[in-house]
Structure formats: structure tokens, C-alpha cells
XYZ file of C-alpha atoms in Angstrom:
466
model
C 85.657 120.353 179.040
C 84.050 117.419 180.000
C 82.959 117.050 183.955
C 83.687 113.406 185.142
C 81.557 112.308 188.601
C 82.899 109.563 190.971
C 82.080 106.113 190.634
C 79.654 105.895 193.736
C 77.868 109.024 192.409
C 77.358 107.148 189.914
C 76.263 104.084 191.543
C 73.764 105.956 193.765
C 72.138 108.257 190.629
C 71.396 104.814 188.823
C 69.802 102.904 192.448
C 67.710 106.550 192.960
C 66.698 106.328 189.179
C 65.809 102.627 189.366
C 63.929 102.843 193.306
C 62.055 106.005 191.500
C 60.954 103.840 188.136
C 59.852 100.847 190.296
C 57.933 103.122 192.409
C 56.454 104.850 189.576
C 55.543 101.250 188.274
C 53.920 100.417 191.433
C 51.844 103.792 191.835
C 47.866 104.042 191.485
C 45.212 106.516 191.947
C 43.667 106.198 195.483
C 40.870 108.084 197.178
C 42.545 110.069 200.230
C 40.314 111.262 203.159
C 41.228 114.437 205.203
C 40.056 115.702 208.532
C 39.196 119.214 207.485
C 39.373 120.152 210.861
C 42.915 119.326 211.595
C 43.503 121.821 208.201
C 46.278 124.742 209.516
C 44.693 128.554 208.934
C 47.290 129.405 207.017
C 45.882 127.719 204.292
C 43.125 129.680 202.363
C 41.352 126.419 200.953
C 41.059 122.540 201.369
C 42.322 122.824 198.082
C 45.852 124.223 198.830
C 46.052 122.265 202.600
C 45.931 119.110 200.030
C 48.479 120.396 197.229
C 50.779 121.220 200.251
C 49.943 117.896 201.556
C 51.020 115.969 198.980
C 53.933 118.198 197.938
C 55.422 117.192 201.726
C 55.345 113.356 200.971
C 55.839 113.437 197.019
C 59.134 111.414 195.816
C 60.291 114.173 193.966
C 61.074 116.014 197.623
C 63.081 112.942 198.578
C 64.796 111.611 195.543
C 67.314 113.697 193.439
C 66.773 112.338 190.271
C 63.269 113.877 189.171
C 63.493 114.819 185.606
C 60.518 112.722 184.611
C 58.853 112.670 188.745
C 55.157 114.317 188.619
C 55.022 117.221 190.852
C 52.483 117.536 193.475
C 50.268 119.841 191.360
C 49.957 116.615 188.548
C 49.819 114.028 191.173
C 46.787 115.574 192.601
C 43.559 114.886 190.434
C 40.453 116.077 192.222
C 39.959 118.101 195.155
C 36.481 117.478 196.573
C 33.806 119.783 198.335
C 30.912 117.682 198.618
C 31.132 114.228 198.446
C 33.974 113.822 200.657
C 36.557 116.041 202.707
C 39.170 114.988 200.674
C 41.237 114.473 197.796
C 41.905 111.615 194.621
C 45.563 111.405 194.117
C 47.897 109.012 191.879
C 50.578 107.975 194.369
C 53.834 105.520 194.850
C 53.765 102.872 197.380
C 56.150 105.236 199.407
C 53.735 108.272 199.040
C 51.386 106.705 199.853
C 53.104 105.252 203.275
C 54.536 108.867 203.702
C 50.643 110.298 203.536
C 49.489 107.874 205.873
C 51.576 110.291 208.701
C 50.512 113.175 207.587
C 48.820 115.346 210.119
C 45.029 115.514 209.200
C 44.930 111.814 207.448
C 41.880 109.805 207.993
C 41.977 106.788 205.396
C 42.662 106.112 201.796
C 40.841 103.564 199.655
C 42.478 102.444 196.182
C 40.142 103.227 192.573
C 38.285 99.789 191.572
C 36.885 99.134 188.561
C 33.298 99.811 188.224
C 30.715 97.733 186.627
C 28.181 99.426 184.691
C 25.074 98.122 185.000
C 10.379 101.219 177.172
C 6.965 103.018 175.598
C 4.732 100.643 178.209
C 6.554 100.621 181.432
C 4.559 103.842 183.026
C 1.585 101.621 182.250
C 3.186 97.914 183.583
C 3.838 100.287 186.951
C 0.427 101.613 186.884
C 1.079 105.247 186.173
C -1.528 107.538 184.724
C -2.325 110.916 184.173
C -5.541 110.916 186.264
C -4.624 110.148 189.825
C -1.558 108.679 191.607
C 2.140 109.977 191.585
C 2.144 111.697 187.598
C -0.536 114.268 188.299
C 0.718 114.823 191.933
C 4.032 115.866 190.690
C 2.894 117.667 187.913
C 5.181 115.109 186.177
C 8.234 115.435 187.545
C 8.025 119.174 186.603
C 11.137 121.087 186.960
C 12.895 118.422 189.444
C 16.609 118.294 188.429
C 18.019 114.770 187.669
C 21.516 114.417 187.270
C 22.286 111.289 185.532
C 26.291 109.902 186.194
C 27.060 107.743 183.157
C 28.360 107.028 179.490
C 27.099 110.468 178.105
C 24.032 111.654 176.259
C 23.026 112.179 172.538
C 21.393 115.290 172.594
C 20.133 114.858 169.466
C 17.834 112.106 170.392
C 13.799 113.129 170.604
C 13.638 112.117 174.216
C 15.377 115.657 175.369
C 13.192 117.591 173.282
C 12.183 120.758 175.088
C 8.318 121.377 173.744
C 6.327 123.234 176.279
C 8.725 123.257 179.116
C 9.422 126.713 180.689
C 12.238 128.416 181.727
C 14.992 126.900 183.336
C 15.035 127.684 187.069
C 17.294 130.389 188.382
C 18.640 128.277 190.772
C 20.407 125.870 188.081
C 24.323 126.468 188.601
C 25.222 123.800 185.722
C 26.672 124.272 182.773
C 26.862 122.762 179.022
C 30.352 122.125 178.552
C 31.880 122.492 175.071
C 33.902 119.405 173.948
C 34.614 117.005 170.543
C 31.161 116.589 168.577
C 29.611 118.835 171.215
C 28.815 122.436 171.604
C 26.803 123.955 174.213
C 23.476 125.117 171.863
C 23.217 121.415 171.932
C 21.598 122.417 175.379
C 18.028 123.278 176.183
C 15.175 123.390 178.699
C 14.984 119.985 178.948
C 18.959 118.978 178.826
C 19.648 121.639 180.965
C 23.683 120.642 181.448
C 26.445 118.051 180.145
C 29.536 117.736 181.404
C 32.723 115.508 181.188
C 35.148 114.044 183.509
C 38.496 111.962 182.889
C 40.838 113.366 184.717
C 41.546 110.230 186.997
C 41.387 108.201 183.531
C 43.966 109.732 182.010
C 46.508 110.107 185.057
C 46.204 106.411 185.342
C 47.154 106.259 181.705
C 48.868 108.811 180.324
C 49.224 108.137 176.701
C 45.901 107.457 175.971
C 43.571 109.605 173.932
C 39.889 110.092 174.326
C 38.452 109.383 170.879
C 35.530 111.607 172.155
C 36.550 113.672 174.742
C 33.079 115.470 175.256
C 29.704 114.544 177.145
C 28.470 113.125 173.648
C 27.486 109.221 174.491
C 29.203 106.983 172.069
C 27.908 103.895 174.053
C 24.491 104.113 174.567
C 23.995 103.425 177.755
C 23.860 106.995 179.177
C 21.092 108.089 176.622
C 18.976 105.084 177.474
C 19.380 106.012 181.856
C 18.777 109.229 180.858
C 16.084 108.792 178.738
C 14.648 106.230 181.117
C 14.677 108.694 184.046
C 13.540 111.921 182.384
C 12.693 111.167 178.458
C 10.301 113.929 177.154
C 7.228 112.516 175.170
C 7.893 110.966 172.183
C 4.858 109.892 169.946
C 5.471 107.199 167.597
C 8.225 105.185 168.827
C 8.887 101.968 167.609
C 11.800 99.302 167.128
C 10.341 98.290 163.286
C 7.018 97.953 164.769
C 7.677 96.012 167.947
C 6.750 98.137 170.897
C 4.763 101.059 168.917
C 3.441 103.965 171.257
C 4.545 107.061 173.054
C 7.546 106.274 174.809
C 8.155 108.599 178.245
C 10.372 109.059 181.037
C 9.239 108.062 184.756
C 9.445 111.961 185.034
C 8.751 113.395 181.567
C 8.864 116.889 183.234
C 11.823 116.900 184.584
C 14.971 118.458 183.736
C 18.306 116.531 182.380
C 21.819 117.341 183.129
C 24.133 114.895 182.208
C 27.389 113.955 183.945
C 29.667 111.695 181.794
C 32.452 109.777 183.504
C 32.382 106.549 182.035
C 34.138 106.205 178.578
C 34.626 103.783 175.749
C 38.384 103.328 176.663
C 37.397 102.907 180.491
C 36.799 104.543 183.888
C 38.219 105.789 186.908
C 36.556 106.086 189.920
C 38.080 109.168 190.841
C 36.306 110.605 188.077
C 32.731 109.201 189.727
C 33.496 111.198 192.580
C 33.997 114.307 190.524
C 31.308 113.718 188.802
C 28.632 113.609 191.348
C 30.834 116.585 193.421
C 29.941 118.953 191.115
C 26.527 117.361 190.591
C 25.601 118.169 193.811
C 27.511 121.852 193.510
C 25.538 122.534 190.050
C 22.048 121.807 192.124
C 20.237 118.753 190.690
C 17.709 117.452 192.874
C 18.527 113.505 192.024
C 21.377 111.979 191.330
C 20.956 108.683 188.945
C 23.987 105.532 189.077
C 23.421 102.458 187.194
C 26.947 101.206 188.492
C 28.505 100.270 191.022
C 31.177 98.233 193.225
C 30.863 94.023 193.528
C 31.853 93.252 196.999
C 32.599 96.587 198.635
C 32.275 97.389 202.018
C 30.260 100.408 202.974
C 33.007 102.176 204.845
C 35.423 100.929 201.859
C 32.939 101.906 198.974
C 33.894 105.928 197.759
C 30.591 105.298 195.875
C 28.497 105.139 198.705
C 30.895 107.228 201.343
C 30.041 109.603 198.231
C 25.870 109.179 197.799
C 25.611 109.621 201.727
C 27.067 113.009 201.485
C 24.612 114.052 198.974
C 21.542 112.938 201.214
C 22.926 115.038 203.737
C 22.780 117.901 201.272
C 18.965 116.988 200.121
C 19.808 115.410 197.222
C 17.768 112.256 196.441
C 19.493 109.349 194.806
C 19.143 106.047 193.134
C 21.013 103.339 192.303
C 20.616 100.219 190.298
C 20.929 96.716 191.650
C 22.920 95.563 189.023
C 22.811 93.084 185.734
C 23.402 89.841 187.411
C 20.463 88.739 189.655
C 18.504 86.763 190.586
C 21.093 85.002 192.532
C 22.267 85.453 196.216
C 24.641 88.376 196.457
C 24.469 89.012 193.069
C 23.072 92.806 194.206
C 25.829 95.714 194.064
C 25.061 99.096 195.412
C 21.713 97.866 198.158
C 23.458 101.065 200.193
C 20.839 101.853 202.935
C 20.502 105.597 202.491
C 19.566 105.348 198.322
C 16.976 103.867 196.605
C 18.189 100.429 194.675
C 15.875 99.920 191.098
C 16.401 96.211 190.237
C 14.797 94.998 187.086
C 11.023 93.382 187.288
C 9.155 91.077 185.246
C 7.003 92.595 182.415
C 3.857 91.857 181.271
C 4.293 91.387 177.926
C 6.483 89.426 174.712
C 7.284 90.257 171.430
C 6.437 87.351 168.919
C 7.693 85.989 166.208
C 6.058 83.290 164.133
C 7.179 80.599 162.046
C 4.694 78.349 159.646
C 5.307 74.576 158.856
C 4.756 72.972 155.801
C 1.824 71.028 157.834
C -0.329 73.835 158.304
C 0.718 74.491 161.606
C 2.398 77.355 163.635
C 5.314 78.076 165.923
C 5.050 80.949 168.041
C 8.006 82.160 169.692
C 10.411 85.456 171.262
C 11.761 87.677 168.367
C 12.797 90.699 167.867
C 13.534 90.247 163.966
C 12.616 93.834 162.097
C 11.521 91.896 158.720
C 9.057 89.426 157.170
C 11.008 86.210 155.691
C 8.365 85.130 153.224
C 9.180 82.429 150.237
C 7.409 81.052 147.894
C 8.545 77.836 148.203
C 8.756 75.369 151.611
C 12.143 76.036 153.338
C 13.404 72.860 154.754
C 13.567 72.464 158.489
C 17.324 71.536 159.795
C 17.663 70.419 163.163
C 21.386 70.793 164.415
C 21.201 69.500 168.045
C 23.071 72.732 169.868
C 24.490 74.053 166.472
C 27.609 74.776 167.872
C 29.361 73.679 164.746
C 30.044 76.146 162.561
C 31.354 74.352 159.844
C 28.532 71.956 159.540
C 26.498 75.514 159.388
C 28.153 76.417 156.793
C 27.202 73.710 154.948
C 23.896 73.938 154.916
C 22.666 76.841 153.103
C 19.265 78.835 153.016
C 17.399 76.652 155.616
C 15.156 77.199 158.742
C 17.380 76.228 161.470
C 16.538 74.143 164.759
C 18.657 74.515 167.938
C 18.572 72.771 171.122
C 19.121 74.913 174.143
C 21.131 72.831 176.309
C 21.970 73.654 179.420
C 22.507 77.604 178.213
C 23.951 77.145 175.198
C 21.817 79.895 173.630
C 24.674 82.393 173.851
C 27.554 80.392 171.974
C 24.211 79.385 169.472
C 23.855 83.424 168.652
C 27.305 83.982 168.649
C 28.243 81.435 165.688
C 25.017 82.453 164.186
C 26.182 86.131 164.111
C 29.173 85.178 162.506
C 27.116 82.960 159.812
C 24.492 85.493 159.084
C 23.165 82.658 156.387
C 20.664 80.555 158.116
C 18.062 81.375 160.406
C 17.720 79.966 163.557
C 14.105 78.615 165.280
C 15.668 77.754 168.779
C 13.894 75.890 171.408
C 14.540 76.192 175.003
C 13.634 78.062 178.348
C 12.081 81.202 177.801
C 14.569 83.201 180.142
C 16.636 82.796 177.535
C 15.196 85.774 175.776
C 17.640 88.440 177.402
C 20.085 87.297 175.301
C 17.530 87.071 172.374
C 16.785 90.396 172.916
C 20.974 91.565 172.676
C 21.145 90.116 169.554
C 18.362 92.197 167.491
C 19.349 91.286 164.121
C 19.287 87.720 163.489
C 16.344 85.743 162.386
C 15.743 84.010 165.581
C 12.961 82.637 167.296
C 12.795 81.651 170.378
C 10.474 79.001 171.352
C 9.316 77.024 174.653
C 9.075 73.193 175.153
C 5.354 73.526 174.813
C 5.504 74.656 171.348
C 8.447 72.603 170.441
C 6.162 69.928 170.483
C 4.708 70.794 167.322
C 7.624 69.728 165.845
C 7.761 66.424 167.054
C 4.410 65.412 165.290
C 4.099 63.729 161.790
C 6.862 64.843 158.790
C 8.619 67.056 161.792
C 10.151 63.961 164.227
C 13.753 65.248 165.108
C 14.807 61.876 165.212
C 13.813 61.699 161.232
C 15.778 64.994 160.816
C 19.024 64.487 162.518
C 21.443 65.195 159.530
């Protein structure tokens, strides 16, 4: 027999369902902080106090229709025991209001995106094994960094474990088993790898993690890593370019990897965790190259987060960010860390092209291959060579670009696309970052003084000009 409702109950189950679905709409992850004083003894951990916490203020309590309403136990992401007394939660506008008069409740911050930020620098900074800070240290020996980032490939040569002892007893870390990665993938040099996404995936519930494992699938973390506490590496090379032993600043020191940033994004709530248990598992240095743009220091979880780990003796560092040298273009610059921000080096890698005169151009490249003909290549200059049709027209030709005004970038990017013509482009030499991004082409970059050569005899542009 079918059961028929009045009309109002009706009426009010559809305006709860729709108040509930616009909430739900509305609701983001948000980093909650608790005075862990003002936590009741009933409660045998921080941990329940904050599942009880938000159980009291969840809309589920206060709104009948809760078939699809996450419970307090999948509202709450992280509990945290280091970095914070507190808690990362994914909450309604109305949960959140309801939280804010909860006894114990300090302040909550909302999750912002983050921005994430070679074989001769030990020599460029003027290490060396026979005085100064290498020998002192014993290289780094045994110090623990833990690097927060994109992951690690283990397989790499720079975590090789030759001649390293034992790893010390006081190591609480762990080598977490995940896709592509099991933990004899571990060793006395990467000592621990683990994962984080939690906070990702409550933000986004349908999405899958292509590789849900420490395994980098970027890059980047293997390179920080690497960078921080590579293992000695004879032989290294990119095609030639840069031959020697490449090293880590601490090529003694132990690895654990903490990976929190993925391919299909990042949640800060997940940064938090992340360098929580960082600090539980023991490492003696904690490594970020990311950070917030414009964050306050009492509204940046980031460094709220780094402070509590210098109170617990852990040393960390920061980077300074990828978009200097301009006035505030620094992120992170938090008092209590160290900030690395990139230098000048003391050497180029060259590239050289020959004209049909005799003479030579010398410029920036990072090309891994001779181009040799037996036959003179005809020179094409293309003003900006922006135009990818007129590219196209052209053929197997030496081509010459104008940098204008930074034009470089749109240049490589139709010239990527082409993959036909190389490219001699003239123009200022800080241009060669974005030289250096784009490995593969045949590029050189050249500077006004050399350009010159080009504007003597058969090579006028003016003559050239198609």
C-alpha cells in the first residue's frame, strides 16, 4: 500500500534537499586551529575531541535529508600532532559558521593553491673536500632530509646507497607501498617515501590518481631531492654538455621522500600532513620548493607549519620562488627558515654556428647533436618569426629571429610545433632560461655583439628580408 505524505512535507524535504546541495556546492577544505587546552578529559586524543567537534556542527545533525551528507568521520581529513594543534576539514559555509562557536576554536584559514617552485655547483659555491663545510660535516653524513614535493624515482643513480652504513636506529619512517612502487625500492640512502592526497581527493571526489604512490611522474621531486642529497654519480652528462660527477650539497645524507604534490593537483591540507609526519618520522631537515604568493604569516598554514618544526629542532629551507628578480616577486622569505633563491653561474653552454664567409657565431644551446651538411644552408631572417605559416614555407634553412621585446617564448613555441627549421636567434642573453626549457630544438641563442657578424658583407638583414 502506498504511503502518501502531506503537501508541506513535501515542500520542506525538497527546500532541506536543495539548502543541503547548495551548501555542499559552496563547501571547501579549510585548515581549523584548536586550543588543545580548552580539549574536555573525557576525550582520550586530539584526535577524537576533533571528530566530536565536527560531528556537533556537521549538517547532517541539523538537516533531515542526509542520504548523500558526509559524516563527520569523512569530513575530517587530517588530524595534526606537530605542525599545528589542529585539524584540516572539508566544510559548508554553515559548518563552518557553526565551528567558529565551538568551544576550543582559535581560527580557520581556507586551502590555497600552491605554486611549486648541476655536476659544478659544489664548485661555483666553493665547496671542497679539503677544508670548509664538506669535510666538517663529514658530508652531510647521516643527517636526515626530508624533501616535501612531486615524488622521487628511486631508480635514478643519485639515491644509490654505495658505502653508506646502516640506517640510524632512530629513523621512525617508512617506505610506503603504492602503484609502480614497492618498498625494496628503499635503501640506505632513500631511507623513506611516502604519499599524501587525502585533502586532494576530498576536494574532488571522482578523481583518480593515475599514480597513487611516492613514484615522481613530474620530475621535479627527483631533481630537489637529488639537489639536496644526490649520492655521487661519476659520469653525468646531458649529451656531453655539463660532463662530471654530479653530487648533492650533502652527498652523505639520507633521503626520505614526502610526496604531496601530484600531476592532477594539490591540496594544502596534504602539505601539512606531509611535513606532520615528517617531523614524527625524525628527519633532521625539512626541504619546500613551494609556497604561498601573498600570504600573511599568521594566514600562511605553510609557515604556521615550518615554525612548529623549528621548535622541534628540525632545520628547514625554503625556496624563494621562480619569478624574481622583481620586487615582491619572493614567496616563502618566512623569518624562522632559510630561503635558497637562485644565483648567477659561472658558466654557458655553447653552441656554434659557421657562415658561408668563414666566420663564426657563438651562442647559448643546449642542442644534443652536430648539424653538419655538405652543402651551404641558406640563412633566413624572419624578423620575430612569429608566423608560422610563412615557416612553413621555407624548408631546411638556418633560421634568424629577432628577439623583440621577449618574444623568445612565442619564437620556441611555433618552432616546437615546426620541428623543420632551425632557429639562430638573436637577443638578450637572459633569454636563455627559456632556451634552456626547450632542450630539443636546434637553437642558438646569440647576443647583439655577435649578431653583428651578420650584418657584414653577403649577411646584411636588410638584403635578406624575404
Amino acid at each position: 500500500m502506498a504511503t502518501h505524505f502531506p503537501l508541506h512535507v513535501w515542500l520542506l524535504f525538497v527546500a532541506e534537499s536543495f539548502t543541503l546541495i547548495f551548501s555542499l556546492a559552496q563547501s571547501d577544505t579549510y585548515i581549523v586551529h584548536m586550543d588543545l587546552a580548552a580539549m574536555p578529559k573525557a576525550f582520550s586524543s586530539h584526535h577524537s575531541w576533533y571528530m566530536a567537534t565536527l560531528g556537533s556542527v556537521s549538517d547532517s545533525l541539523r538537516v533531515s535529508t542526509t542520504p548523500f551528507s558526509p559524516s563527520s568521520s569523512l569530513k575530517l581529513i587530517y588530524s595534526y600532532t606537530n605542525v599545528i594543534h589542529g585539524f584540516s576539514a572539508y566544510l559548508s559555509p554553515s559548518e563552518l559558521e557553526a565551528l567558529g562557536n565551538s568551544p576550543g576554536y582559535v581560527a580557520s584559514t581556507r586551502v590555497r593553491p600552491v605554486i611549486v617552485d648541476t655536476t659544478h655547483s659544489f664548485q661555483f659555491l666553493g665547496l671542497n673536500s679539503a677544508n670548509g663545510a664538506w669535510p666538517i660535516s663529514s658530508y652531510g653524513k647521516d643527517v636526515i632530509i626530508g624533501i616535501v614535493d612531486t615524488g622521487i624515482w628511486p631508480e635514478s643513480k643519485s639515491f644509490n646507497d654505495d658505502g653508506m652504513a646502516e640506517i640510524p636506529s632512530r629513523w621512525k619512517g617508512e617506505c610506503e607501498v603504492g602503484t609502480e612502487f614497492n618498498s625494496s625500492l628503499c635503501n640506505k640512502k632513500l631511507i623513506g617515501a611516502r604519499y599524501f592526497n587525502k585533502g586532494l581527493l576530498a576536494k574532488n571526489p571522482n578523481l583518480t590518481i593515475s599514480v597513487n604512490s611516492a613514484r615522481d611522474t613530474d620530475g621535479h621531486g627527483t631533481h630537489t631531492s637529488s639537489t639536496a642529497g644526490g649520492s655521487f654519480v661519476e659520469g653525468a652528462s646531458y649529451f656531453g654538455y655539463a660532463s662530471g660527477t654530479s653530487r648533492g650539497m650533502a652527498p652523505r645524507a639520507r633521503v626520505a621522500m614526502y610526496k604531496a604534490l601530484w600531476e592532477e593537483g594539490s591540496d594544502l591540507s596534504d602539505i601539512l600532513a606531509a611535513i606532520d609526519q615528517a617531523i614524527t618520522d625524525g628527519v633532521d631537515v625539512i626541504s619546500i620548493s613551494l609556497g604561498l604568493d601573498g600570504a600573511s604569516l599568521h594566514a600562511d598554514p605553510i609557515a604556521i607549519a615550518t615554525f612548529a618544526a623549528i621548535e622541534k629542532g628540525v632545520f628547514v629551507s625554503t625556496s624563494a620562488g621562480n619569478a624574481g628578480p622583481y620586487y615582491t616577486s619572493l614567496h616563502n622569505g618566512t623569518p624562522w627558515v632559510l630561503t635558497v633563491a637562485a644565483g648567477s653561474v659561472d658558466r654557458e653552454f655553447e653552441g656554434k654556428v659557421i657562415l658561408g664567409n668563414g666566420d663564426s657565431v657563438t651562442g647559448l644551446s643546449l642542442y644534443p647533436a652536430n648539424l653538419t651538411s655538405s652543402k651551404l644552408v641558406p640563412l633566413i631572417f624572419m624578423d620575430t618569426c612569429k608566423d608560422a605559416k610563412e615557416l612553413k614555407k621555407i624548408g631546411p634553412r638556418i633560421v634568424v629571429c629577432q628577439d623583440n621585446n621577449g618574444s623568445l617564448s612565442d619564437q620556441l613555441f611555433v618552432q616546437k610545433k615546426m620541428l623543420r627549421s632551425q632557429n639562430l636567434i638573436r637577443g638578450n642573453k637572459l633569454i636563455q632560461l627559456l632556451l634552456y626549457d626547450n632542450r630539443p630544438l636546434g637553437v642558438v641563442v646569440v647576443c647583439n655583439r655577435e649578431s653583428y657578424k651578420m650584418n657584414k658583407g653577403d649577411y646584411r638583414i636588410t638584403d635578406l628580408v624575404p
